[in-house]
mmCIF file of C-alpha atoms in Angstrom:
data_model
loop_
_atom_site.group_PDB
_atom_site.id
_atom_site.type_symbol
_atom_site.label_atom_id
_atom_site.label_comp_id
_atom_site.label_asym_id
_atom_site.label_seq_id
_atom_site.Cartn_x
_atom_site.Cartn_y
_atom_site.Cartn_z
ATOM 1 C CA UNK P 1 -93.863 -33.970 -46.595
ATOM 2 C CA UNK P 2 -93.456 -37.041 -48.387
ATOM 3 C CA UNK P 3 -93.499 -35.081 -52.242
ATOM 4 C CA UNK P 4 -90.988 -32.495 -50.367
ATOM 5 C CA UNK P 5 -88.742 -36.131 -49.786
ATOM 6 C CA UNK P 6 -89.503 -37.072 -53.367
ATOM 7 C CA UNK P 7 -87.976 -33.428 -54.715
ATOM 8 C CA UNK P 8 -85.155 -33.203 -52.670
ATOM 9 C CA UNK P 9 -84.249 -37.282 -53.052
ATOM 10 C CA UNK P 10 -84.857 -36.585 -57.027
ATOM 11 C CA UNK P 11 -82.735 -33.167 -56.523
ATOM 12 C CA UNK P 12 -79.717 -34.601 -54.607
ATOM 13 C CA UNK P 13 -79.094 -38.168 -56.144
ATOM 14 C CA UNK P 14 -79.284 -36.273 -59.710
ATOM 15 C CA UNK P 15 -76.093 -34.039 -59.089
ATOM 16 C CA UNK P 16 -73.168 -36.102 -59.715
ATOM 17 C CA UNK P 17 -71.161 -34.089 -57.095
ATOM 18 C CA UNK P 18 -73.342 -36.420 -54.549
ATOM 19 C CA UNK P 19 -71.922 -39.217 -55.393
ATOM 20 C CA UNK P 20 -68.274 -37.738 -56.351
ATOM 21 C CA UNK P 21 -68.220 -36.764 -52.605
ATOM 22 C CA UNK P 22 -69.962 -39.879 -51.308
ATOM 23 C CA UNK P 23 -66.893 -41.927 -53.067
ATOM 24 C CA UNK P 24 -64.483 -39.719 -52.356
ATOM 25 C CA UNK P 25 -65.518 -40.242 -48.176
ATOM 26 C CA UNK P 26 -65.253 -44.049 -48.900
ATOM 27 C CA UNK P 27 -62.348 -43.361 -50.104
ATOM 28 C CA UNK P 28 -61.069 -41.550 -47.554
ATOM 29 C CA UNK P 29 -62.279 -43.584 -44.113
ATOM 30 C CA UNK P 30 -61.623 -47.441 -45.384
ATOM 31 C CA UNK P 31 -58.791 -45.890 -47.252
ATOM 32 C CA UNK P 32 -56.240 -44.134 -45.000
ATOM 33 C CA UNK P 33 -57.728 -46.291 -42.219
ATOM 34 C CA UNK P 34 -56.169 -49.307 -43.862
ATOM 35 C CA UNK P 35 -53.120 -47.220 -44.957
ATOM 36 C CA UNK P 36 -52.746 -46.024 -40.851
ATOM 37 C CA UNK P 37 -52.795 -49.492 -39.961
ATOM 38 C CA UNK P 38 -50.202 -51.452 -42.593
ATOM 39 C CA UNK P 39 -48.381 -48.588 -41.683
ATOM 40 C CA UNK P 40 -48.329 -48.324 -37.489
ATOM 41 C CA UNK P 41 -50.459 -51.078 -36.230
ATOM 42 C CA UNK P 42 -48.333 -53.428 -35.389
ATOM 43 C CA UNK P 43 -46.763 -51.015 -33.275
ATOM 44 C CA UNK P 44 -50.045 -49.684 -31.348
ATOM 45 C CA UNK P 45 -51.511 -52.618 -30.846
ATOM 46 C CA UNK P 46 -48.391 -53.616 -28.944
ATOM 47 C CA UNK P 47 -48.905 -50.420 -26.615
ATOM 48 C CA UNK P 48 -51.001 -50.592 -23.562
ATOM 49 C CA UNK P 49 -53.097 -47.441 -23.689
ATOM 50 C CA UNK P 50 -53.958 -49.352 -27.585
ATOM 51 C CA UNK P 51 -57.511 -48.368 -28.822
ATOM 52 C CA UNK P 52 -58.767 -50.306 -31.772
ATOM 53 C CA UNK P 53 -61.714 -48.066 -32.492
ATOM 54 C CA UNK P 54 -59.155 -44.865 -32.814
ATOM 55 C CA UNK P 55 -56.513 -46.941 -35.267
ATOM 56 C CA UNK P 56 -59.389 -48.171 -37.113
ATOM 57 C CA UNK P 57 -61.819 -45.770 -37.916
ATOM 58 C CA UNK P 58 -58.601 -43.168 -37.809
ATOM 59 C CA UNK P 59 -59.740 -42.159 -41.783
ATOM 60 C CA UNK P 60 -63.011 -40.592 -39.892
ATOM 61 C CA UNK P 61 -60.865 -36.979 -39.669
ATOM 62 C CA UNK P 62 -60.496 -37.134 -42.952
ATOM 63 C CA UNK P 63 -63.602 -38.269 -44.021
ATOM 64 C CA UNK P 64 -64.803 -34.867 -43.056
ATOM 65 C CA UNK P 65 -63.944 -32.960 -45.833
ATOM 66 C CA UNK P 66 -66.030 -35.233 -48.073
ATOM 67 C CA UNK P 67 -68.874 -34.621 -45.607
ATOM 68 C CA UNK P 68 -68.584 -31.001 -45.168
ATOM 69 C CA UNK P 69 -68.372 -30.499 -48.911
ATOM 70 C CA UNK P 70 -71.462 -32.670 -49.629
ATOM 71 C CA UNK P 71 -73.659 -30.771 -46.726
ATOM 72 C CA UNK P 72 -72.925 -27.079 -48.483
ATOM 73 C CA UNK P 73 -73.274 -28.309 -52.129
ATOM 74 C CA UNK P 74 -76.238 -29.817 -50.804
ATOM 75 C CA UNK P 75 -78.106 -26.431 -49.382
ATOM 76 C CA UNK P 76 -76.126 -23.329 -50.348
ATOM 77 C CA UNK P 77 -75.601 -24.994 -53.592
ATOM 78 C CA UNK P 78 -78.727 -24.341 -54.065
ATOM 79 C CA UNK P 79 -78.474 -20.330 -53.809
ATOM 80 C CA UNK P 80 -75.445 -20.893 -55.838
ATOM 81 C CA UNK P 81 -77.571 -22.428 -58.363
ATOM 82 C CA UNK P 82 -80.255 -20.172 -57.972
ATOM 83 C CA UNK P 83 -82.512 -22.906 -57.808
ATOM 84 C CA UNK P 84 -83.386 -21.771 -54.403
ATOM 85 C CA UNK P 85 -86.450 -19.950 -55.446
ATOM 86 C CA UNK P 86 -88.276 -22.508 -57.487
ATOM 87 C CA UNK P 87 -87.481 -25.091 -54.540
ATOM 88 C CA UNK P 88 -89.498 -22.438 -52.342
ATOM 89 C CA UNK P 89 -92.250 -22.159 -55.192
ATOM 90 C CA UNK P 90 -92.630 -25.813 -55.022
ATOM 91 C CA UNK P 91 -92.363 -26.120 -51.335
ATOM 92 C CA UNK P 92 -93.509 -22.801 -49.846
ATOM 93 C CA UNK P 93 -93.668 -24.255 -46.317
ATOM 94 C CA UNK P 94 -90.040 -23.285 -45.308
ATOM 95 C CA UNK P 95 -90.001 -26.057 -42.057
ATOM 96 C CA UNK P 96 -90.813 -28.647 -44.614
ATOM 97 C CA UNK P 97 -88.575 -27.807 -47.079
ATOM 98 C CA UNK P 98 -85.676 -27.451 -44.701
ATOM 99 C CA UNK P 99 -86.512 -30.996 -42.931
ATOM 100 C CA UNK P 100 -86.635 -32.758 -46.313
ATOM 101 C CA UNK P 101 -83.326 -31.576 -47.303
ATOM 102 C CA UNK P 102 -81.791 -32.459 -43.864
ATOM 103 C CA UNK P 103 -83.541 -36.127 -43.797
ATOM 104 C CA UNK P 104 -82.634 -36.709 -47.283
ATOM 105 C CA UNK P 105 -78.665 -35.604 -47.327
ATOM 106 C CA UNK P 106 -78.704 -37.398 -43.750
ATOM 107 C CA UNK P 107 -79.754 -40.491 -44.869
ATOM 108 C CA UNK P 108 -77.552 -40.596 -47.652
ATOM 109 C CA UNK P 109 -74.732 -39.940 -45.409
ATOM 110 C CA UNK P 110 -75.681 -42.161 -43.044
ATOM 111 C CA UNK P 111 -76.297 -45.300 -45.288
ATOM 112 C CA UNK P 112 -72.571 -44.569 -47.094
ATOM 113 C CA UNK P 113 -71.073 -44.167 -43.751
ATOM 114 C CA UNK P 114 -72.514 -47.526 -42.334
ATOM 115 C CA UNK P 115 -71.369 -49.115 -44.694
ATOM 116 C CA UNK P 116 -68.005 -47.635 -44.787
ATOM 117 C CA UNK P 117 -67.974 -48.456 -40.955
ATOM 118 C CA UNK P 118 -68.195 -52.265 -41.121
ATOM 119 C CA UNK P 119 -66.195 -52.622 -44.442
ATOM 120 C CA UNK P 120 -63.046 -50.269 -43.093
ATOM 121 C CA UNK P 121 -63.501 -52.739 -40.021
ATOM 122 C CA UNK P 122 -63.183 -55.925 -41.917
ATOM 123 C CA UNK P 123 -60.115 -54.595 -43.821
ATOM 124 C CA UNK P 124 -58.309 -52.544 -41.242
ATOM 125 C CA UNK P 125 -58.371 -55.848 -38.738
ATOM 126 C CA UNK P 126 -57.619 -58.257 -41.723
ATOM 127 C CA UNK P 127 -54.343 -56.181 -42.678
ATOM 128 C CA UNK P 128 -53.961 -56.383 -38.672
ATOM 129 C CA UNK P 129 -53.675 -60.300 -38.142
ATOM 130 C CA UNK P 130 -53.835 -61.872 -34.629
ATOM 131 C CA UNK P 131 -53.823 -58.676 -32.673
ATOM 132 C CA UNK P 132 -56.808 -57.670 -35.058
ATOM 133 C CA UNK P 133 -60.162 -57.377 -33.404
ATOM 134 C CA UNK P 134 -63.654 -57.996 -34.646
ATOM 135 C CA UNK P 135 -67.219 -57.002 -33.841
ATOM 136 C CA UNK P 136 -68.023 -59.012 -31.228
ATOM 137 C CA UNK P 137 -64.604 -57.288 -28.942
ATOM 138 C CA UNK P 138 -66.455 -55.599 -26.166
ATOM 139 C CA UNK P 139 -67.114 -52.086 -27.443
ATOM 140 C CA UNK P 140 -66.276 -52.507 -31.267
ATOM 141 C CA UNK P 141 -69.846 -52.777 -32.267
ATOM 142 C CA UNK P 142 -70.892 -49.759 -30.524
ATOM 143 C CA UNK P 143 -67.747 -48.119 -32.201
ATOM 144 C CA UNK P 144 -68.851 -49.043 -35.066
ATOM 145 C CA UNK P 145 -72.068 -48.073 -34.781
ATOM 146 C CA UNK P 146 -71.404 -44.547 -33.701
ATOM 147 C CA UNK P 147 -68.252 -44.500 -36.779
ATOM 148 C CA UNK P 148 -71.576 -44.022 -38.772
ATOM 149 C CA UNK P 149 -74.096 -42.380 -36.824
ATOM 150 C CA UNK P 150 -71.240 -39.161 -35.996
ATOM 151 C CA UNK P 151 -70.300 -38.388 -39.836
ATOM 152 C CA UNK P 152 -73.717 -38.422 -40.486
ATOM 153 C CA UNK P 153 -75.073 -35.878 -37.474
ATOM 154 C CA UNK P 154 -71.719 -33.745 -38.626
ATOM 155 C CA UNK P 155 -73.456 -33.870 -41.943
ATOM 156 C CA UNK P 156 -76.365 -31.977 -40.544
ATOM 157 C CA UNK P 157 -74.339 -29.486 -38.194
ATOM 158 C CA UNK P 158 -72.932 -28.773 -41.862
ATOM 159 C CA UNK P 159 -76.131 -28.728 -43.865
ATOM 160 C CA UNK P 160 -77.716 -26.162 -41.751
ATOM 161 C CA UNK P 161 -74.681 -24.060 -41.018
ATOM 162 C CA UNK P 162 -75.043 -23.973 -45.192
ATOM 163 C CA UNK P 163 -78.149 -23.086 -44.876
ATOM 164 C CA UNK P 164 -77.383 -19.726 -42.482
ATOM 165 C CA UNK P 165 -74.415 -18.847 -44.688
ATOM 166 C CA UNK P 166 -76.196 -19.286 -48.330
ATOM 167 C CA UNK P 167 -72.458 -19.010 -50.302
ATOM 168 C CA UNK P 168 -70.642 -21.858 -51.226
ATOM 169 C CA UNK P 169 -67.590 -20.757 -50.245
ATOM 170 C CA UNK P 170 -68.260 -19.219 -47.209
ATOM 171 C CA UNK P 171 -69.659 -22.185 -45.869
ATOM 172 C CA UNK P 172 -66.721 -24.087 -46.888
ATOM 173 C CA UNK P 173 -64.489 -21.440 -45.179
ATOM 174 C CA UNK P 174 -66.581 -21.663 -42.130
ATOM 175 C CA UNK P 175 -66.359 -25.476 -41.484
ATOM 176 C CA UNK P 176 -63.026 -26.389 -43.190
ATOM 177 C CA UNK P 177 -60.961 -24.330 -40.790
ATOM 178 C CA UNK P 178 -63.093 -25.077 -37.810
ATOM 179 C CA UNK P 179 -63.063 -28.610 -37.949
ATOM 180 C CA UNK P 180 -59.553 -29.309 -38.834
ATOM 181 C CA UNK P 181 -57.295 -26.380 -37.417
ATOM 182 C CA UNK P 182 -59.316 -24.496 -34.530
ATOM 183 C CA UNK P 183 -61.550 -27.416 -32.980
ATOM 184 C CA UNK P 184 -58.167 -29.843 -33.219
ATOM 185 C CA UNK P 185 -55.955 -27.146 -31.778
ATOM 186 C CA UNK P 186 -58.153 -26.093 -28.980
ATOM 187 C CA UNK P 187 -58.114 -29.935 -27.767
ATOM 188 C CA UNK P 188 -54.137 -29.483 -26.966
ATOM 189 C CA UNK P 189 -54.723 -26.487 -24.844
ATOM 190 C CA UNK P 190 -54.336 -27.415 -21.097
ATOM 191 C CA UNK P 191 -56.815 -24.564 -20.327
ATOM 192 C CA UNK P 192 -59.586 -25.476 -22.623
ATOM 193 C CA UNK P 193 -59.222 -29.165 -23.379
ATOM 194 C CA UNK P 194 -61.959 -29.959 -21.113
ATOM 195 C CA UNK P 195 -64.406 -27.285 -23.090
ATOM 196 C CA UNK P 196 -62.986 -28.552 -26.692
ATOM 197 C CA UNK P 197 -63.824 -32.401 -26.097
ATOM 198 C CA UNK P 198 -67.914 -30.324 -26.024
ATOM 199 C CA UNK P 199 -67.144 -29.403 -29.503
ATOM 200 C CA UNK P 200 -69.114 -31.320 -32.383
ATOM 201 C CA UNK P 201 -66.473 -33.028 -33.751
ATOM 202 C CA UNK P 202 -64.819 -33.620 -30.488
ATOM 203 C CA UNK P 203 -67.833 -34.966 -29.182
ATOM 204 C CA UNK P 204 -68.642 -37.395 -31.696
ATOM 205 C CA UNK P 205 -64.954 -39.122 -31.729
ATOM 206 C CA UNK P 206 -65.649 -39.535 -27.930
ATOM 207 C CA UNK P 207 -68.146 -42.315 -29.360
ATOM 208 C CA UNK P 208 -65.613 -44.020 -31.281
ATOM 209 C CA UNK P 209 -63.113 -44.718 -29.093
ATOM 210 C CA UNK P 210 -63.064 -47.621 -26.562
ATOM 211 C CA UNK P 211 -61.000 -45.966 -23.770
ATOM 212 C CA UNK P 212 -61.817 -42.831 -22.367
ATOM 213 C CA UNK P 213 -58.683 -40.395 -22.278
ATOM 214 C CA UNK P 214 -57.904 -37.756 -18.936
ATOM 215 C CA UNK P 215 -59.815 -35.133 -20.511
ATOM 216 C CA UNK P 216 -62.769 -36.706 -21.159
ATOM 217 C CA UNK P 217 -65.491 -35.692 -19.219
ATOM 218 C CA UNK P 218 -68.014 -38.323 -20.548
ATOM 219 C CA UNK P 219 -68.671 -41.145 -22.157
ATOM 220 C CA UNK P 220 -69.710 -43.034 -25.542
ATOM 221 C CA UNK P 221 -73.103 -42.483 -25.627
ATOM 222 C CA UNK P 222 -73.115 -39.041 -24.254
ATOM 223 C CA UNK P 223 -70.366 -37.495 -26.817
ATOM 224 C CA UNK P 224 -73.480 -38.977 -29.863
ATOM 225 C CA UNK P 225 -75.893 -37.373 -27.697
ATOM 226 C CA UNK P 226 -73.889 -33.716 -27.702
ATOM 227 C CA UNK P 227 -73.469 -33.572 -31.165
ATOM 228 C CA UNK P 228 -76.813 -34.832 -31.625
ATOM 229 C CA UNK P 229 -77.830 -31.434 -29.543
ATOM 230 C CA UNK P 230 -75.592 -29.814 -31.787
ATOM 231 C CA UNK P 231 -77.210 -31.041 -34.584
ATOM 232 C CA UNK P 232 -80.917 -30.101 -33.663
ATOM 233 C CA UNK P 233 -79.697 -26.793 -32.278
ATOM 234 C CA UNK P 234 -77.624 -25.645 -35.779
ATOM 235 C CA UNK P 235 -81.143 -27.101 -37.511
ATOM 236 C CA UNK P 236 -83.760 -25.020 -35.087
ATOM 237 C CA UNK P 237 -80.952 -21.847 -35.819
ATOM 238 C CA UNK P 238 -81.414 -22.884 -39.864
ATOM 239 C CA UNK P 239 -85.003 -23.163 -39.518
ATOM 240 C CA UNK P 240 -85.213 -19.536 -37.810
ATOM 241 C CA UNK P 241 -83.437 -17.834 -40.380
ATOM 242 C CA UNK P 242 -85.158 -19.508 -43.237
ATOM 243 C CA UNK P 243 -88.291 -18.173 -41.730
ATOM 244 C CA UNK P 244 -87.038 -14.528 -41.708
ATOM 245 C CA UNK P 245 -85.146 -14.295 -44.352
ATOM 246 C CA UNK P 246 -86.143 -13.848 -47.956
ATOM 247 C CA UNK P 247 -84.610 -16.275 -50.514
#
């Protein structure tokens, strides 16, 4: 397992694409979260239903797009590439091949997005001023916390949903579309709201907020642990079809 780590670590941090996308999600959290704020948070913060964690980690929808793009590049890049085959050469043990390319591009999702977390924090509350909170405000540190644990389970919903699709852009015309127009859109139906909030995405902004809205039907901790069943279930599904499937 650990030489499978080695070749997928050596494979992914070799492509500049990686790190193009792992900027561009910087980018996009600390980036429109600050923008959000100097823009409307003066305003919020002066509302009572006002929740820091949403205002401040508000770049996490758009932080998506890097994530989603960096998950398919990451695994059906590789039958883009055609490097697929040699991968398999070199690791013919499918279930080990498949878990070191989901530790590997989850780990370097997860260490950008901590970061990101704590840094888009600091600014977001800085531009903010007195009403401005900090980590030790009852619930921002689990906020924060789960601001960096959900992109990075969303990174493996995406990696192995590239994985079953094995095109680029099919991937990318699965996810894109999903996460930002149907999964969004089924929230604001009175009929399914309650369903939608079960959703991966939907799930994992559950965690990041510090007051629970009418249609929530759980908490903090429970919306990270339904994506993370999301996660292992899209993984167990990628794992299957790896197994029966030729390359």
């Amino acid at each position: 397992m650990s030489a499978a780590l080695r070749a997928e670590w050596v494979k992914a941090t070799t492509l500049r694409s990686t790190w193009l996308t792992l900027f561009g999600y910087v980018v996009a959290v600390a980036g429109i979260g600050v923008g959000v704020v100097a823009s409307v948070g003066d305003v919020e913060a002066a509302q009572p239903d006002h929740d820091p964690g949403t205002i401040a980690f508000y770049g996490l929808n758009f932080g998506h797009v890097a994530v989603i793009v960096l998950a398919v590049l990451l695994t059906a890049g590789e039958y883009a590439r055609q490097t697929v085959h040699a991968s398999l050469v070199a690791v013919p043990r499918r279930g080990t091949f498949l878990a070191a390319k989901l530790t590997v591009g989850a780990v370097l999702v997860l260490v950008t997005a901590a970061v990101t977390a704590v840094a888009t924090l600091l600014l977001t509350q800085a531009v903010l001023g007195a009403p401005g909170v900090s980590l030790a405000t009852p619930g921002m540190l689990r906020a924060t916390v789960a601001a960096a644990l959900y992109p990075t389970l969303l990174a493996v919903v995406c990696m192995a949903v590239g994985m079953l699709v094995r095109d680029q852009a099919g991937a990318l015309g699965l996810l894109v579309p999903f996460f930002f127009l149907l999964s969004p859109l089924l929230e604001l139906v009175p009929g399914l709201q309650r369903v939608a909030v079960f959703l991966p995405d939907r799930a994992g902004a559950v965690a990041v907020r510090l007051h629970s809205r009418p249609i929530d039907v759980f908490g903090p901790v429970a919306g990270l642990g339904i994506l993370a069943l999301w996660a292992a279930a899209a993984a167990l599904l990628a794992w299957w079809a790896l197994r029966r499937r030729d390359a």
